[in-house]
GROMACS .gro file of C-alpha atoms in nm:
model
  308
    1MET     CA    1  -0.039  -0.012   0.034
    2THR     CA    2   0.156   0.367  -0.081
    3LEU     CA    3   0.155   0.610   0.105
    4ASN     CA    4  -0.114   0.811  -0.053
    5SER     CA    5  -0.336   0.523  -0.046
    6LEU     CA    6  -0.270   0.584   0.336
    7ASN     CA    7  -0.336   0.868   0.254
    8ASN     CA    8  -0.648   0.882   0.106
    9SER     CA    9  -0.777   0.598   0.289
   10GLY     CA   10  -0.794   0.847   0.599
   11ILE     CA   11  -0.955   1.108   0.442
   12GLU     CA   12  -1.177   0.896   0.386
   13LYS     CA   13  -1.266   0.799   0.632
   14ASP     CA   14  -1.270   1.159   0.844
   15VAL     CA   15  -1.537   1.231   0.569
   16LYS     CA   16  -1.727   0.924   0.713
   17ARG     CA   17  -1.702   1.058   1.063
   18ILE     CA   18  -1.760   1.441   0.930
   19VAL     CA   19  -2.080   1.322   0.744
   20LEU     CA   20  -2.179   1.066   0.981
   21ALA     CA   21  -2.185   1.366   1.302
   22ILE     CA   22  -2.433   1.613   1.054
   23ALA     CA   23  -2.712   1.340   1.007
   24LEU     CA   24  -2.705   1.279   1.464
   25LEU     CA   25  -2.661   1.623   1.419
   26LEU     CA   26  -2.992   1.680   1.201
   27LEU     CA   27  -3.157   1.395   1.367
   28PHE     CA   28  -3.113   1.547   1.731
   29PHE     CA   29  -3.242   1.892   1.612
   30ALA     CA   30  -3.584   1.759   1.373
   31THR     CA   31  -3.581   1.551   1.729
   32ILE     CA   32  -3.678   1.937   1.952
   33SER     CA   33  -3.798   2.026   1.657
   34ALA     CA   34  -4.104   1.774   1.627
   35GLN     CA   35  -4.098   1.756   2.063
   36GLU     CA   36  -4.134   2.167   2.097
   37LYS     CA   37  -4.441   2.137   1.811
   38GLY     CA   38  -4.551   1.872   2.021
   39ASN     CA   39  -4.542   2.049   2.328
   40GLU     CA   40  -4.724   2.342   2.134
   41LEU     CA   41  -5.045   2.087   2.044
   42ASN     CA   42  -5.012   2.002   2.433
   43ASP     CA   43  -5.020   2.271   2.554
   44ALA     CA   44  -5.372   2.451   2.288
   45LYS     CA   45  -5.662   2.261   2.483
   46GLN     CA   46  -5.960   2.208   2.326
   47LEU     CA   47  -6.358   2.396   2.446
   48SER     CA   48  -6.697   2.341   2.331
   49LEU     CA   49  -6.931   2.619   2.473
   50MET     CA   50  -7.319   2.663   2.506
   51THR     CA   51  -7.553   2.948   2.455
   52TYR     CA   52  -7.912   2.820   2.453
   53ASN     CA   53  -8.214   3.017   2.588
   54ILE     CA   54  -8.380   2.765   2.746
   55LYS     CA   55  -8.755   3.012   2.772
   56PHE     CA   56  -8.857   3.047   3.123
   57ALA     CA   57  -9.160   2.860   3.233
   58SER     CA   58  -9.493   2.976   3.147
   59ALA     CA   59  -9.822   2.797   3.154
   60ASN     CA   60  -9.884   2.963   2.775
   61TYR     CA   61  -9.591   2.846   2.640
   62ASN     CA   62  -9.620   2.491   2.524
   63PRO     CA   63  -9.488   2.191   2.616
   64LEU     CA   64  -9.500   2.311   3.066
   65TRP     CA   65  -9.143   2.278   3.183
   66ARG     CA   66  -9.193   1.983   3.356
   67ASP     CA   67  -9.282   1.812   3.050
   68ARG     CA   68  -8.928   1.991   2.852
   69ARG     CA   69  -8.699   1.982   3.183
   70ASP     CA   70  -8.624   1.639   3.084
   71MET     CA   71  -8.550   1.684   2.732
   72GLN     CA   72  -8.338   2.015   2.845
   73VAL     CA   73  -8.115   1.773   3.055
   74ASP     CA   74  -8.092   1.502   2.797
   75LEU     CA   75  -8.002   1.746   2.500
   76ILE     CA   76  -7.646   1.911   2.776
   77ASN     CA   77  -7.572   1.512   2.861
   78LYS     CA   78  -7.594   1.463   2.490
   79TYR     CA   79  -7.374   1.735   2.403
   80GLN     CA   80  -7.163   1.785   2.715
   81PRO     CA   81  -7.049   2.151   2.635
   82ASP     CA   82  -6.703   2.221   2.859
   83VAL     CA   83  -6.937   2.560   2.956
   84ILE     CA   84  -7.243   2.691   2.854
   85ALA     CA   85  -7.437   3.020   2.890
   86THR     CA   86  -7.818   2.984   2.966
   87GLN     CA   87  -8.094   3.266   2.927
   88GLU     CA   88  -8.479   3.274   3.061
   89GLY     CA   89  -8.408   3.025   3.347
   90LEU     CA   90  -8.609   3.109   3.663
   91LYS     CA   91  -8.533   2.920   4.005
   92GLU     CA   92  -8.712   2.686   3.963
   93GLN     CA   93  -8.613   2.582   3.635
   94ILE     CA   94  -8.191   2.649   3.736
   95ASP     CA   95  -8.228   2.451   4.072
   96PHE     CA   96  -8.375   2.165   3.869
   97LEU     CA   97  -8.069   2.154   3.598
   98GLU     CA   98  -7.815   2.218   3.848
   99ALA     CA   99  -7.904   1.932   4.014
  100GLN     CA  100  -7.948   1.672   3.723
  101LEU     CA  101  -7.611   1.793   3.611
  102PRO     CA  102  -7.352   1.697   3.868
  103ASP     CA  103  -7.080   1.766   3.675
  104TYR     CA  104  -7.123   2.125   3.631
  105VAL     CA  105  -7.111   2.406   3.798
  106MET     CA  106  -7.381   2.662   3.821
  107VAL     CA  107  -7.318   3.016   3.905
  108GLY     CA  108  -7.566   3.381   3.854
  109GLU     CA  109  -7.827   3.576   3.910
  110GLY     CA  110  -8.190   3.672   3.847
  111ARG     CA  111  -8.195   4.013   3.676
  112GLN     CA  112  -8.365   4.114   3.997
  113GLY     CA  113  -8.057   4.038   4.164
  114GLY     CA  114  -8.045   3.693   4.380
  115ASP     CA  115  -8.313   3.453   4.273
  116ASP     CA  116  -8.588   3.689   4.145
  117ASP     CA  117  -8.663   3.719   3.773
  118GLU     CA  118  -8.516   3.468   3.471
  119HIS     CA  119  -8.165   3.422   3.546
  120MET     CA  120  -7.847   3.487   3.412
  121ALA     CA  121  -7.681   3.127   3.452
  122ILE     CA  122  -7.354   2.987   3.349
  123PHE     CA  123  -7.316   2.591   3.359
  124TYR     CA  124  -6.958   2.491   3.408
  125ARG     CA  125  -6.790   2.154   3.392
  126ARG     CA  126  -6.614   2.086   3.766
  127ASP     CA  127  -6.367   1.794   3.681
  128LYS     CA  128  -6.195   2.087   3.444
  129PHE     CA  129  -6.220   2.437   3.511
  130ARG     CA  130  -6.162   2.625   3.875
  131LEU     CA  131  -6.383   2.968   3.952
  132ARG     CA  132  -6.081   3.247   3.980
  133GLU     CA  133  -6.400   3.566   3.944
  134LEU     CA  134  -6.730   3.610   3.903
  135ASN     CA  135  -6.969   3.941   3.905
  136SER     CA  136  -7.296   4.041   3.765
  137PHE     CA  137  -7.414   4.405   3.668
  138ALA     CA  138  -7.722   4.611   3.501
  139LEU     CA  139  -7.763   4.697   3.182
  140SER     CA  140  -7.822   5.050   3.279
  141LYS     CA  141  -7.652   5.422   3.389
  142THR     CA  142  -7.659   5.210   3.761
  143PRO     CA  143  -7.505   4.930   3.642
  144GLU     CA  144  -7.369   4.801   4.017
  145VAL     CA  145  -7.724   4.839   4.073
  146LEU     CA  146  -7.960   4.473   4.003
  147GLY     CA  147  -8.290   4.545   3.906
  148SER     CA  148  -8.199   4.938   3.789
  149GLY     CA  149  -8.348   4.996   3.407
  150PRO     CA  150  -8.679   4.929   3.335
  151ASP     CA  151  -8.937   4.886   3.541
  152ILE     CA  152  -9.024   4.580   3.339
  153ASN     CA  153  -8.759   4.322   3.259
  154PRO     CA  154  -8.454   4.489   3.333
  155ARG     CA  155  -8.138   4.292   3.145
  156ILE     CA  156  -7.810   4.216   3.336
  157VAL     CA  157  -7.487   4.014   3.222
  158THR     CA  158  -7.296   3.742   3.436
  159TRP     CA  159  -6.909   3.671   3.404
  160VAL     CA  160  -6.714   3.496   3.499
  161ARG     CA  161  -6.288   3.454   3.496
  162LEU     CA  162  -6.263   3.019   3.520
  163ALA     CA  163  -5.863   2.862   3.490
  164TYR     CA  164  -5.826   2.484   3.351
  165LYS     CA  165  -5.735   2.244   3.639
  166ASN     CA  166  -5.378   2.093   3.628
  167ILE     CA  167  -5.415   1.752   3.701
  168PRO     CA  168  -5.159   1.553   3.522
  169GLU     CA  169  -5.217   1.177   3.431
  170GLU     CA  170  -4.914   1.054   3.562
  171GLU     CA  171  -4.662   1.128   3.778
  172VAL     CA  172  -4.358   1.021   3.584
  173GLY     CA  173  -4.208   1.296   3.382
  174TYR     CA  174  -4.445   1.563   3.530
  175PRO     CA  175  -4.230   1.885   3.560
  176TYR     CA  176  -4.309   2.097   3.848
  177PRO     CA  177  -4.206   1.970   4.239
  178GLU     CA  178  -4.438   1.890   4.553
  179ASP     CA  179  -4.369   2.244   4.608
  180TYR     CA  180  -4.408   2.400   4.292
  181ARG     CA  181  -4.540   2.777   4.381
  182GLY     CA  182  -4.828   2.791   4.032
  183HIS     CA  183  -4.648   2.983   3.837
  184TRP     CA  184  -4.775   3.180   3.537
  185GLU     CA  185  -4.626   2.991   3.271
  186ASN     CA  186  -4.812   2.708   3.372
  187ASN     CA  187  -5.173   2.933   3.353
  188LYS     CA  188  -5.444   2.965   3.122
  189GLU     CA  189  -5.742   3.157   3.236
  190PHE     CA  190  -5.995   3.323   3.046
  191TYR     CA  191  -6.382   3.491   3.093
  192VAL     CA  192  -6.714   3.360   2.947
  193PHE     CA  193  -7.005   3.684   2.942
  194ASN     CA  194  -7.364   3.590   2.953
  195THR     CA  195  -7.646   3.834   2.904
  196HIS     CA  196  -7.995   3.893   2.655
  197PHE     CA  197  -8.020   4.205   2.572
  198PHE     CA  198  -8.375   4.362   2.559
  199ASN     CA  199  -8.640   4.300   2.327
  200GLY     CA  200  -8.794   4.396   1.964
  201HIS     CA  201  -8.899   4.765   2.035
  202GLU     CA  202  -8.577   4.815   2.268
  203PRO     CA  203  -8.376   4.959   1.969
  204LEU     CA  204  -8.176   5.200   2.174
  205GLY     CA  205  -8.143   4.991   2.484
  206ARG     CA  206  -7.970   4.712   2.258
  207LEU     CA  207  -7.735   4.922   2.099
  208ASN     CA  208  -7.634   5.094   2.464
  209ALA     CA  209  -7.601   4.801   2.587
  210ALA     CA  210  -7.373   4.675   2.335
  211ILE     CA  211  -7.223   4.990   2.406
  212MET     CA  212  -7.135   4.924   2.767
  213ILE     CA  213  -7.039   4.542   2.738
  214LYS     CA  214  -6.755   4.644   2.454
  215GLU     CA  215  -6.646   4.908   2.711
  216LYS     CA  216  -6.596   4.616   3.043
  217LEU     CA  217  -6.499   4.427   2.735
  218GLU     CA  218  -6.205   4.622   2.683
  219GLU     CA  219  -6.094   4.672   3.034
  220LEU     CA  220  -6.066   4.362   3.195
  221TYR     CA  221  -5.866   4.180   2.789
  222GLN     CA  222  -5.630   4.469   2.961
  223PHE     CA  223  -5.512   4.278   3.249
  224GLY     CA  224  -5.169   4.335   3.273
  225SER     CA  225  -4.799   4.387   3.160
  226TRP     CA  226  -4.641   4.085   3.333
  227GLU     CA  227  -4.900   3.779   3.161
  228ASN     CA  228  -5.069   3.791   2.761
  229ASN     CA  229  -5.458   3.921   2.763
  230LYS     CA  230  -5.654   3.621   2.824
  231PRO     CA  231  -5.962   3.513   2.535
  232ILE     CA  232  -6.279   3.625   2.613
  233PHE     CA  233  -6.638   3.483   2.513
  234LEU     CA  234  -6.900   3.689   2.448
  235MET     CA  235  -7.250   3.429   2.495
  236GLY     CA  236  -7.625   3.524   2.450
  237ASP     CA  237  -7.966   3.619   2.334
  238PHE     CA  238  -7.904   3.891   2.193
  239ASN     CA  239  -8.270   3.975   1.995
  240CYS     CA  240  -8.108   4.128   1.691
  241GLN     CA  241  -7.960   3.996   1.409
  242PRO     CA  242  -7.522   3.924   1.291
  243LYS     CA  243  -7.508   4.246   1.114
  244SER     CA  244  -7.760   4.478   1.322
  245GLU     CA  245  -7.611   4.844   1.487
  246PRO     CA  246  -7.550   4.633   1.815
  247HIS     CA  247  -7.364   4.404   1.625
  248GLN     CA  248  -7.079   4.583   1.437
  249ILE     CA  249  -7.025   4.708   1.798
  250PHE     CA  250  -6.919   4.480   1.873
  251VAL     CA  251  -6.750   4.293   1.540
  252GLY     CA  252  -6.697   4.579   1.317
  253GLU     CA  253  -6.438   4.785   1.211
  254ASP     CA  254  -6.191   4.801   1.474
  255LYS     CA  255  -6.223   4.400   1.489
  256PHE     CA  256  -6.267   4.341   1.873
  257LEU     CA  257  -6.476   4.047   1.865
  258LYS     CA  258  -6.519   3.781   1.632
  259ASP     CA  259  -6.798   3.593   1.548
  260PRO     CA  260  -6.702   3.230   1.422
  261ASN     CA  261  -7.065   3.213   1.192
  262THR     CA  262  -6.959   3.348   0.894
  263ILE     CA  263  -7.279   3.260   0.744
  264HIS     CA  264  -7.441   3.552   0.949
  265ASP     CA  265  -7.821   3.390   0.921
  266THR     CA  266  -8.057   3.551   1.059
  267LYS     CA  267  -8.023   3.360   1.458
  268ILE     CA  268  -8.039   3.605   1.789
  269ASP     CA  269  -7.886   3.391   1.972
  270TRP     CA  270  -7.459   3.467   1.951
  271ILE     CA  271  -7.112   3.369   2.071
  272LEU     CA  272  -6.878   3.549   2.009
  273PHE     CA  273  -6.462   3.594   2.048
  274LYS     CA  274  -6.123   3.717   2.109
  275GLY     CA  275  -5.753   3.611   2.194
  276ASN     CA  276  -5.538   3.346   2.083
  277VAL     CA  277  -5.829   3.104   1.942
  278GLU     CA  278  -5.886   2.982   1.694
  279ALA     CA  279  -6.332   2.877   1.612
  280GLN     CA  280  -6.262   2.486   1.486
  281SER     CA  281  -6.673   2.411   1.443
  282TYR     CA  282  -6.984   2.589   1.452
  283LYS     CA  283  -7.413   2.399   1.514
  284GLU     CA  284  -7.672   2.528   1.571
  285LEU     CA  285  -7.871   2.204   1.755
  286ASP     CA  286  -8.178   2.078   1.588
  287TYR     CA  287  -8.238   1.848   1.915
  288ASN     CA  288  -8.619   1.683   1.945
  289ILE     CA  289  -8.784   1.432   2.023
  290ASN     CA  290  -9.063   1.355   1.780
  291GLY     CA  291  -9.144   1.715   1.643
  292VAL     CA  292  -9.143   1.861   2.038
  293TYR     CA  293  -8.890   2.078   2.120
  294PRO     CA  294  -8.767   2.140   2.471
  295SER     CA  295  -8.707   2.546   2.419
  296ASP     CA  296  -8.801   2.812   2.149
  297HIS     CA  297  -8.428   2.849   2.049
  298LYS     CA  298  -8.231   2.606   1.953
  299PRO     CA  299  -7.853   2.584   2.120
  300ILE     CA  300  -7.555   2.717   1.930
  301LEU     CA  301  -7.257   2.480   2.028
  302VAL     CA  302  -6.927   2.621   1.944
  303THR     CA  303  -6.582   2.454   1.970
  304PHE     CA  304  -6.283   2.611   1.996
  305ARG     CA  305  -5.883   2.561   2.013
  306VAL     CA  306  -5.710   2.696   2.256
  307ASN     CA  307  -5.350   2.814   2.199
  308LYS     CA  308  -5.100   2.892   2.426
   0.00000   0.00000   0.00000
């Protein structure tokens, strides 16, 4: 074997080593990238929201509440939304639903405060969320006084701040020690607003209500400089159609809120949103038993992806 052949053999070995090192390095970075993408997917969470006017227990509405209340429960159990905003429920109705839906926590009060009048109730799954904040305000010149406004059918908003529960599926590899103090990087929260606007012959009341609610949403959305803004969801029976003046207050030129229903048909029940979330599906639930419906409204169900 000549000196040149020995040198060539050594160069070939060096080249092979370099190629192998580069391949291993590329594999390492590809693995890290895949893990990061996997972590991003794990950090994202699905959230299903339902808004539903359950129709108050009226002796003049057929079917009566006692004949349709079990249908309400079956409907909710069938779709199992994470959060439900109901309108028009009287105390008897809300108490019944709360008793029959043990997987949910119910919060909210009547339009006159306490148990009086129709409720703006919010139900949320007890296994997924913790309540961080709860409040109500009147849609009137004195929002701090529930029941203020018109003598008949005053209107309110109930809102909550909910936090996802962090329950590891297994302790192996759990990234936090037992004395973990709950730092912000592992926190995920969002707001839910529920309302029922003034009815059809009160357009100015609806417009002023939309302006008032938007101001409150803007105030809460700017949560703090140390953390990202929290997603906001506004649900309810707005007694007006998409592209109406109140709708444009929320989703108009400045695009403060978004509407997952891009068809913009004649529905008056909306779910609007803002924040680092993506609407994945939108459904109007045509739930009935042999043509009998549990309410004069159909529930709206929207599924979101809540990103990190």
